[in-house]
Coordinates of C-alpha atoms and ligand atoms in Angstrom, one line a residue:
M158 CA -80.7 -49.6 45.4
K159 CA -81.0 -46.3 47.3
K160 CA -78.9 -47.7 50.1
K161 CA -76.2 -48.7 47.7
L162 CA -76.1 -45.3 46.1
K163 CA -75.8 -43.7 49.6
L164 CA -72.9 -46.0 50.5
F165 CA -71.2 -45.2 47.2
Y166 CA -71.7 -41.5 47.8
T167 CA -70.3 -41.7 51.3
I168 CA -67.2 -43.5 50.1
F169 CA -66.7 -41.0 47.3
V170 CA -66.9 -38.1 49.8
I171 CA -64.4 -39.8 52.2
V172 CA -61.9 -40.4 49.4
L173 CA -62.3 -36.8 48.2
L174 CA -61.6 -35.5 51.7
L175 CA -58.6 -37.7 52.2
N176 CA -57.1 -36.4 49.0
C177 CA -57.5 -32.8 50.2
I178 CA -55.6 -33.4 53.5
T179 CA -51.8 -33.5 53.3
Y180 CA -51.2 -35.6 56.4
V181 CA -47.8 -37.2 56.6
K182 CA -47.8 -40.8 55.6
R183 CA -45.3 -43.5 56.3
E184 CA -43.1 -44.1 53.3
K185 CA -40.8 -47.1 52.5
K186 CA -37.7 -45.0 51.7
P187 CA -36.5 -41.4 51.6
T188 CA -38.2 -39.1 49.1
L189 CA -36.2 -37.9 46.1
L190 CA -35.5 -34.2 46.1
R191 CA -34.7 -31.9 43.1
V192 CA -32.3 -29.1 44.1
A193 CA -31.3 -26.3 41.8
I194 CA -27.6 -26.1 42.3
V195 CA -26.7 -23.7 39.4
C196 CA -29.3 -21.3 38.1
D197 CA -29.8 -19.0 35.2
T198 CA -26.4 -19.1 33.5
Q199 CA -24.7 -19.5 30.1
C200 CA -22.0 -22.0 30.9
I201 CA -21.5 -24.8 33.5
R202 CA -18.2 -26.7 34.0
I203 CA -18.8 -30.5 34.4
R204 CA -16.2 -33.1 35.3
K205 CA -17.1 -36.8 35.6
A206 CA -15.3 -38.6 38.4
S207 CA -13.2 -40.6 35.9
A208 CA -12.3 -37.5 33.7
P209 CA -9.1 -35.6 34.4
E210 CA -10.4 -32.2 33.1
P211 CA -13.8 -30.5 33.3
E212 CA -15.7 -29.7 30.1
S213 CA -17.7 -26.5 29.5
I214 CA -21.3 -27.0 28.6
L215 CA -22.9 -24.0 27.0
A216 CA -26.5 -22.9 26.9
T217 CA -26.4 -23.4 23.1
D218 CA -25.7 -27.1 23.4
G219 CA -28.4 -29.8 23.3
F220 CA -30.4 -30.6 26.4
P221 CA -31.4 -32.2 28.8
R222 CA -28.1 -34.0 29.8
Y223 CA -27.8 -36.5 32.7
Y224 CA -24.7 -37.2 34.8
R225 CA -24.7 -40.0 37.4
G226 CA -22.3 -41.0 40.2
G227 CA -20.2 -38.3 41.9
V228 CA -20.0 -35.7 39.2
Y229 CA -18.3 -32.3 39.7
V230 CA -20.4 -29.2 38.9
N231 CA -18.4 -25.9 38.8
G232 CA -15.8 -27.6 41.0
R233 CA -18.1 -29.1 43.6
K234 CA -18.9 -32.8 43.9
Y235 CA -22.5 -34.0 44.1
R236 CA -24.1 -37.3 45.0
G237 CA -27.0 -38.8 43.0
L238 CA -28.0 -37.6 39.6
V239 CA -27.3 -34.2 38.0
V240 CA -29.5 -32.9 35.2
L241 CA -28.5 -30.0 33.0
K242 CA -31.5 -28.4 31.4
K243 CA -32.6 -25.1 29.9
I244 CA -35.2 -23.0 31.6
G245 CA -36.2 -19.7 29.8
G246 CA -33.2 -19.9 27.5
K247 CA -30.7 -20.2 30.3
L248 CA -28.7 -23.1 31.7
W249 CA -29.6 -24.8 35.0
A250 CA -28.2 -27.7 36.9
I251 CA -30.6 -29.8 39.1
N252 CA -29.3 -32.3 41.6
V253 CA -31.7 -35.2 42.1
L254 CA -30.9 -37.2 45.3
D255 CA -32.6 -38.6 48.3
I256 CA -33.4 -36.3 51.3
E257 CA -30.9 -38.1 53.6
D258 CA -28.0 -37.5 51.2
Y259 CA -29.2 -33.9 50.6
L260 CA -29.0 -33.2 54.4
K261 CA -25.3 -34.3 54.5
G262 CA -24.6 -31.2 52.3
V263 CA -27.0 -28.9 54.3
V264 CA -26.5 -29.5 58.0
P265 CA -22.7 -28.7 58.1
E266 CA -23.5 -25.4 56.3
E267 CA -26.3 -24.5 58.7
I268 CA -25.0 -25.6 62.2
G269 CA -21.2 -25.1 61.5
K270 CA -18.3 -27.2 62.8
I271 CA -19.2 -29.5 65.7
S272 CA -17.3 -31.6 68.3
P273 CA -18.6 -34.8 69.9
N274 CA -20.3 -32.9 72.8
L275 CA -22.4 -31.0 70.2
M276 CA -24.0 -34.0 68.5
A277 CA -27.4 -33.1 69.9
A278 CA -27.3 -29.7 68.1
A279 CA -26.5 -31.4 64.8
R280 CA -29.3 -33.9 65.3
A281 CA -31.8 -31.1 66.0
Q282 CA -30.6 -29.2 62.9
A283 CA -30.9 -32.4 60.8
V284 CA -34.6 -32.9 61.9
A285 CA -35.3 -29.2 61.3
A286 CA -33.7 -29.2 57.8
R287 CA -35.4 -32.5 56.9
T288 CA -38.7 -31.1 58.0
Y289 CA -38.2 -27.9 55.9
A290 CA -37.3 -30.0 52.8
Y291 CA -40.3 -32.3 53.3
A292 CA -42.7 -29.4 53.8
H293 CA -41.5 -27.7 50.6
L294 CA -41.6 -30.5 48.1
N295 CA -42.7 -29.1 44.7
K296 CA -42.1 -25.5 45.9
Y297 CA -41.0 -24.5 42.4
Q298 CA -43.2 -26.9 40.5
E299 CA -43.4 -24.6 37.5
L300 CA -39.6 -24.6 37.1
G301 CA -39.4 -28.4 37.7
F302 CA -37.5 -28.5 41.1
D303 CA -38.2 -28.5 44.8
L304 CA -35.6 -26.2 46.5
Y305 CA -32.8 -23.7 45.7
A306 CA -29.4 -24.6 47.2
T307 CA -29.1 -21.1 48.7
V308 CA -30.4 -19.1 51.7
Q309 CA -33.6 -18.7 49.7
D310 CA -34.3 -22.2 51.0
Q311 CA -31.4 -24.0 52.7
V312 CA -27.7 -23.7 51.9
Y313 CA -26.6 -26.9 50.2
L314 CA -23.1 -27.3 48.9
G315 CA -22.9 -31.0 48.0
E316 CA -20.4 -33.6 49.0
N317 CA -17.4 -31.3 49.6
S318 CA -18.9 -29.8 52.7
E319 CA -19.8 -33.1 54.4
D320 CA -18.5 -33.9 57.9
S321 CA -18.2 -37.5 59.2
L322 CA -19.5 -36.6 62.7
I323 CA -22.5 -34.7 61.2
N324 CA -23.3 -37.6 58.8
I325 CA -23.6 -39.8 61.9
A326 CA -26.0 -37.3 63.6
I327 CA -28.1 -37.3 60.4
D328 CA -28.3 -41.1 60.3
Q329 CA -29.3 -41.2 64.0
T330 CA -32.4 -39.2 63.2
R331 CA -33.1 -40.9 59.8
G332 CA -36.7 -40.2 58.6
E333 CA -37.6 -38.0 61.6
I334 CA -39.6 -34.8 60.9
L335 CA -41.4 -32.3 63.2
C336 CA -45.2 -32.4 62.9
Y337 CA -48.0 -30.3 64.3
H338 CA -51.4 -32.0 64.1
N339 CA -49.7 -34.7 62.0
K340 CA -48.6 -32.2 59.3
P341 CA -44.9 -31.2 58.7
I342 CA -44.2 -27.9 60.4
E343 CA -42.7 -24.7 58.9
A344 CA -39.3 -25.4 60.5
K345 CA -37.8 -21.9 60.6
Y346 CA -34.4 -21.4 62.2
H347 CA -31.8 -18.6 62.4
S348 CA -28.3 -17.9 63.7
T349 CA -28.9 -16.0 67.0
C350 CA -32.1 -14.8 68.7
G351 CA -30.4 -12.5 71.2
G352 CA -32.1 -13.8 74.3
R353 CA -35.7 -14.4 73.1
T354 CA -36.9 -15.8 69.8
A355 CA -39.4 -13.9 67.7
D356 CA -43.1 -14.4 67.0
F357 CA -43.8 -15.5 63.4
N358 CA -45.5 -12.1 62.7
D359 CA -42.5 -10.2 63.9
A360 CA -40.8 -11.4 60.7
W361 CA -43.6 -12.1 58.2
P362 CA -47.2 -11.2 57.5
G363 CA -49.9 -13.9 57.3
T364 CA -51.3 -16.6 59.6
A365 CA -48.9 -17.4 62.4
P366 CA -48.4 -21.2 63.1
P367 CA -49.0 -21.7 66.9
Y368 CA -45.6 -23.4 67.3
L369 CA -43.6 -20.4 65.9
R370 CA -44.1 -18.2 69.0
S371 CA -41.6 -16.3 71.0
V372 CA -39.8 -18.3 73.7
K373 CA -37.0 -17.4 76.1
C374 CA -33.5 -18.4 75.1
P375 CA -30.9 -18.0 77.8
Y376 CA -28.4 -20.0 75.7
C377 CA -27.0 -17.8 72.9
R378 CA -25.0 -15.2 75.0
K379 CA -21.7 -16.5 73.6
S380 CA -22.7 -15.9 70.0
P381 CA -20.6 -13.1 68.3
H382 CA -24.0 -11.7 67.1
F383 CA -25.6 -11.6 70.6
H384 CA -25.2 -7.8 70.9
W385 CA -24.2 -5.3 68.3
R386 CA -24.4 -1.5 67.9
R387 CA -24.9 0.9 65.0
V388 CA -24.4 4.7 65.2
Y389 CA -26.1 7.0 62.7
N390 CA -25.9 10.7 62.3
K391 CA -29.5 11.9 62.9
R392 CA -29.8 13.9 59.7
N393 CA -28.4 11.1 57.6
F394 CA -30.6 8.6 59.3
F395 CA -33.8 10.4 58.3
V396 CA -32.5 11.0 54.8
Q397 CA -31.8 7.3 54.4
L398 CA -35.2 6.4 55.7
R399 CA -36.9 8.8 53.3
E400 CA -35.0 7.3 50.4
R401 CA -35.5 3.6 51.4
I402 CA -39.3 3.8 52.1
K403 CA -39.7 4.5 48.3
N404 CA -39.1 0.7 47.9
L405 CA -42.3 0.2 50.0
G406 CA -44.2 2.5 47.7
I407 CA -44.2 5.4 50.2
K408 CA -43.2 8.8 48.7
V409 CA -42.8 11.7 51.1
P410 CA -43.7 14.9 49.2
K411 CA -40.8 17.2 48.4
N412 CA -41.8 20.0 50.7
Q413 CA -42.0 17.6 53.7
S414 CA -39.5 15.8 55.8
I415 CA -39.6 12.9 58.3
R416 CA -39.7 14.4 61.7
D417 CA -40.2 11.5 64.0
L418 CA -40.1 7.7 64.3
R419 CA -42.2 6.0 66.9
I420 CA -41.9 2.3 67.7
I421 CA -44.7 -0.1 68.7
R422 CA -43.2 -3.3 70.2
N423 CA -44.5 -6.8 70.4
P424 CA -44.5 -7.1 74.3
R425 CA -43.9 -10.8 74.2
S426 CA -40.8 -10.8 72.0
G427 CA -39.5 -7.3 72.5
R428 CA -39.2 -6.9 68.7
I429 CA -40.5 -4.0 66.6
R430 CA -44.1 -4.9 65.5
R431 CA -44.9 -1.6 63.8
F432 CA -43.3 1.8 63.5
V433 CA -44.8 5.2 62.7
L434 CA -43.0 7.8 60.6
T435 CA -44.4 11.4 61.0
T436 CA -43.9 14.3 58.6
Q437 CA -45.3 17.8 58.9
T438 CA -48.8 16.7 57.9
K439 CA -48.9 13.0 57.5
Y440 CA -48.0 9.8 59.2
Y441 CA -47.1 6.3 57.8
I442 CA -47.5 3.0 59.6
I443 CA -44.9 0.4 58.5
P444 CA -44.7 -3.3 59.6
G445 CA -41.7 -3.9 62.0
Y446 CA -40.1 -6.5 59.8
E447 CA -39.3 -3.8 57.1
I448 CA -36.9 -2.1 59.5
R449 CA -34.1 -4.5 58.7
G450 CA -34.1 -3.4 55.0
L451 CA -34.7 0.3 55.8
L452 CA -31.8 0.6 58.2
G453 CA -29.2 -1.9 56.9
G454 CA -25.9 -0.5 55.8
K455 CA -23.0 -1.4 53.5
Q456 CA -21.5 -3.7 56.1
D457 CA -24.7 -5.8 56.5
P458 CA -25.0 -8.9 54.3
G459 CA -27.8 -8.4 51.8
G460 CA -28.2 -4.8 53.1
L461 CA -30.3 -6.1 56.0
L462 CA -29.8 -4.9 59.6
P463 CA -28.8 -8.0 61.7
S464 CA -32.2 -8.2 63.4
S465 CA -35.3 -6.3 64.3
Y466 CA -34.6 -6.8 68.1
I467 CA -33.4 -3.2 68.5
Y468 CA -33.6 -0.2 70.8
F469 CA -32.9 3.4 69.9
K470 CA -30.9 5.9 72.0
S471 CA -30.4 9.6 71.2
K472 CA -27.0 11.1 72.0
D473 CA -26.2 14.6 70.7
E474 CA -26.1 14.6 66.9
N475 CA -26.3 10.8 66.9
L476 CA -28.8 8.0 67.0
I477 CA -27.5 4.8 68.5
I478 CA -29.1 1.5 67.8
D479 CA -28.4 -1.3 70.3
G480 CA -29.4 -4.6 68.7
W481 CA -29.6 -8.2 69.7
G482 CA -29.3 -11.4 67.6
Y483 CA -28.8 -12.2 63.9
G484 CA -31.5 -13.4 61.5
H485 CA -35.3 -13.3 61.5
G486 CA -35.4 -14.7 65.1
V487 CA -38.2 -17.2 64.4
G488 CA -38.0 -20.9 65.5
M489 CA -34.7 -22.6 66.5
C490 CA -31.8 -20.4 67.5
Q491 CA -28.7 -22.2 66.2
Y492 CA -26.3 -20.8 68.7
G493 CA -28.8 -21.6 71.4
A494 CA -29.1 -25.2 70.2
R495 CA -25.3 -25.6 70.3
E496 CA -25.3 -24.3 73.9
M497 CA -28.2 -26.5 75.0
A498 CA -26.3 -29.5 73.5
R499 CA -23.1 -28.4 75.4
R500 CA -25.2 -28.4 78.6
G501 CA -26.3 -32.0 78.0
K502 CA -29.8 -31.5 76.5
N503 CA -30.8 -34.0 73.9
Y504 CA -32.1 -33.1 70.4
R505 CA -35.7 -33.7 71.4
E506 CA -35.4 -31.2 74.2
I507 CA -33.8 -28.7 71.9
L508 CA -36.6 -29.0 69.3
H509 CA -39.4 -29.0 71.8
H510 CA -38.0 -25.8 73.4
Y511 CA -37.9 -23.9 70.1
Y512 CA -41.0 -25.4 68.5
P513 CA -43.4 -25.8 71.4
G514 CA -46.3 -28.2 70.9
T515 CA -44.8 -30.1 68.0
K516 CA -44.1 -33.9 67.8
I517 CA -41.2 -35.8 66.2
V518 CA -42.6 -38.3 63.7
R519 CA -40.6 -41.0 61.9
I520 CA -41.9 -41.3 58.3
Y521 CA -39.6 -44.0 57.0
Ligands
LIG153 ZN1 -31.0 -17.7 71.3

């Protein structure tokens, strides 16, 4: 009897442990994904494929509503099912479709136009975007969907943005995701690294995954974002800094001014790891990834400086910033991936270069 109890207990513990581990498992078909394509609005224009004109659905109408088979939402066509529902009194549209169809509306937005000699870059982007989606299932569980269709997750614009060549590249990598120790990785990617990718902690706090570490990238020199320059008047520069650090909860007392800015670099990636602002009596240590928000100007999308891969130069009244790359710099450099493809590298070589130590696993 005791033996039986022990066996039962052992099986119970094993089942419990298996439930706690989120290892990837083989699936029969692609997972269904719920993507928020319209958020927080009062009115959505819907046109069924067979209808000549769109109809306006208002937040005051009855919900939920379901639309199947090639429906147009605010002028864009979507595959799969579209659900209109109310969240917090506002109107939302959720597109429910399988991951492979979702990728057809993501990869062209992320990797841009391709020619036949760049197929490897599109395949690499497809695997990275599939991995991202797979790793973030249930990300917004409390709101009832998986991903936003914007840069907050991955830009997804539905059927209108599809490209026949890219659709082939997606099919050729069907079901493939990047894994580290048999778990889907955090597949970060960005436009241009500027010659060397960033370490995870150059861009975010927290525990750095071992595969998101800085690697050399001699491939993105042709990117329009490879090198850029900003010129600030020294006085304005420190006034702007003083104003912007309030957003970080730092208030420099009225009778003090910022006198100096010192940079501590990550020696591996060349990016700013920390910087120190000095006033007459105090100093403030700020994480390097905040510098993009502190120094971004009107011309910068989202008010963020293109990257934190920057060097300062003082010239007379001015402070010159020489910068390299565009984006957070972590993981795959998209311009680099395109150039690697042009030079004949395959998508596996591209992915293993930017995500060292990972494995490509087919899950269906
Ligand atoms: Zn690069």
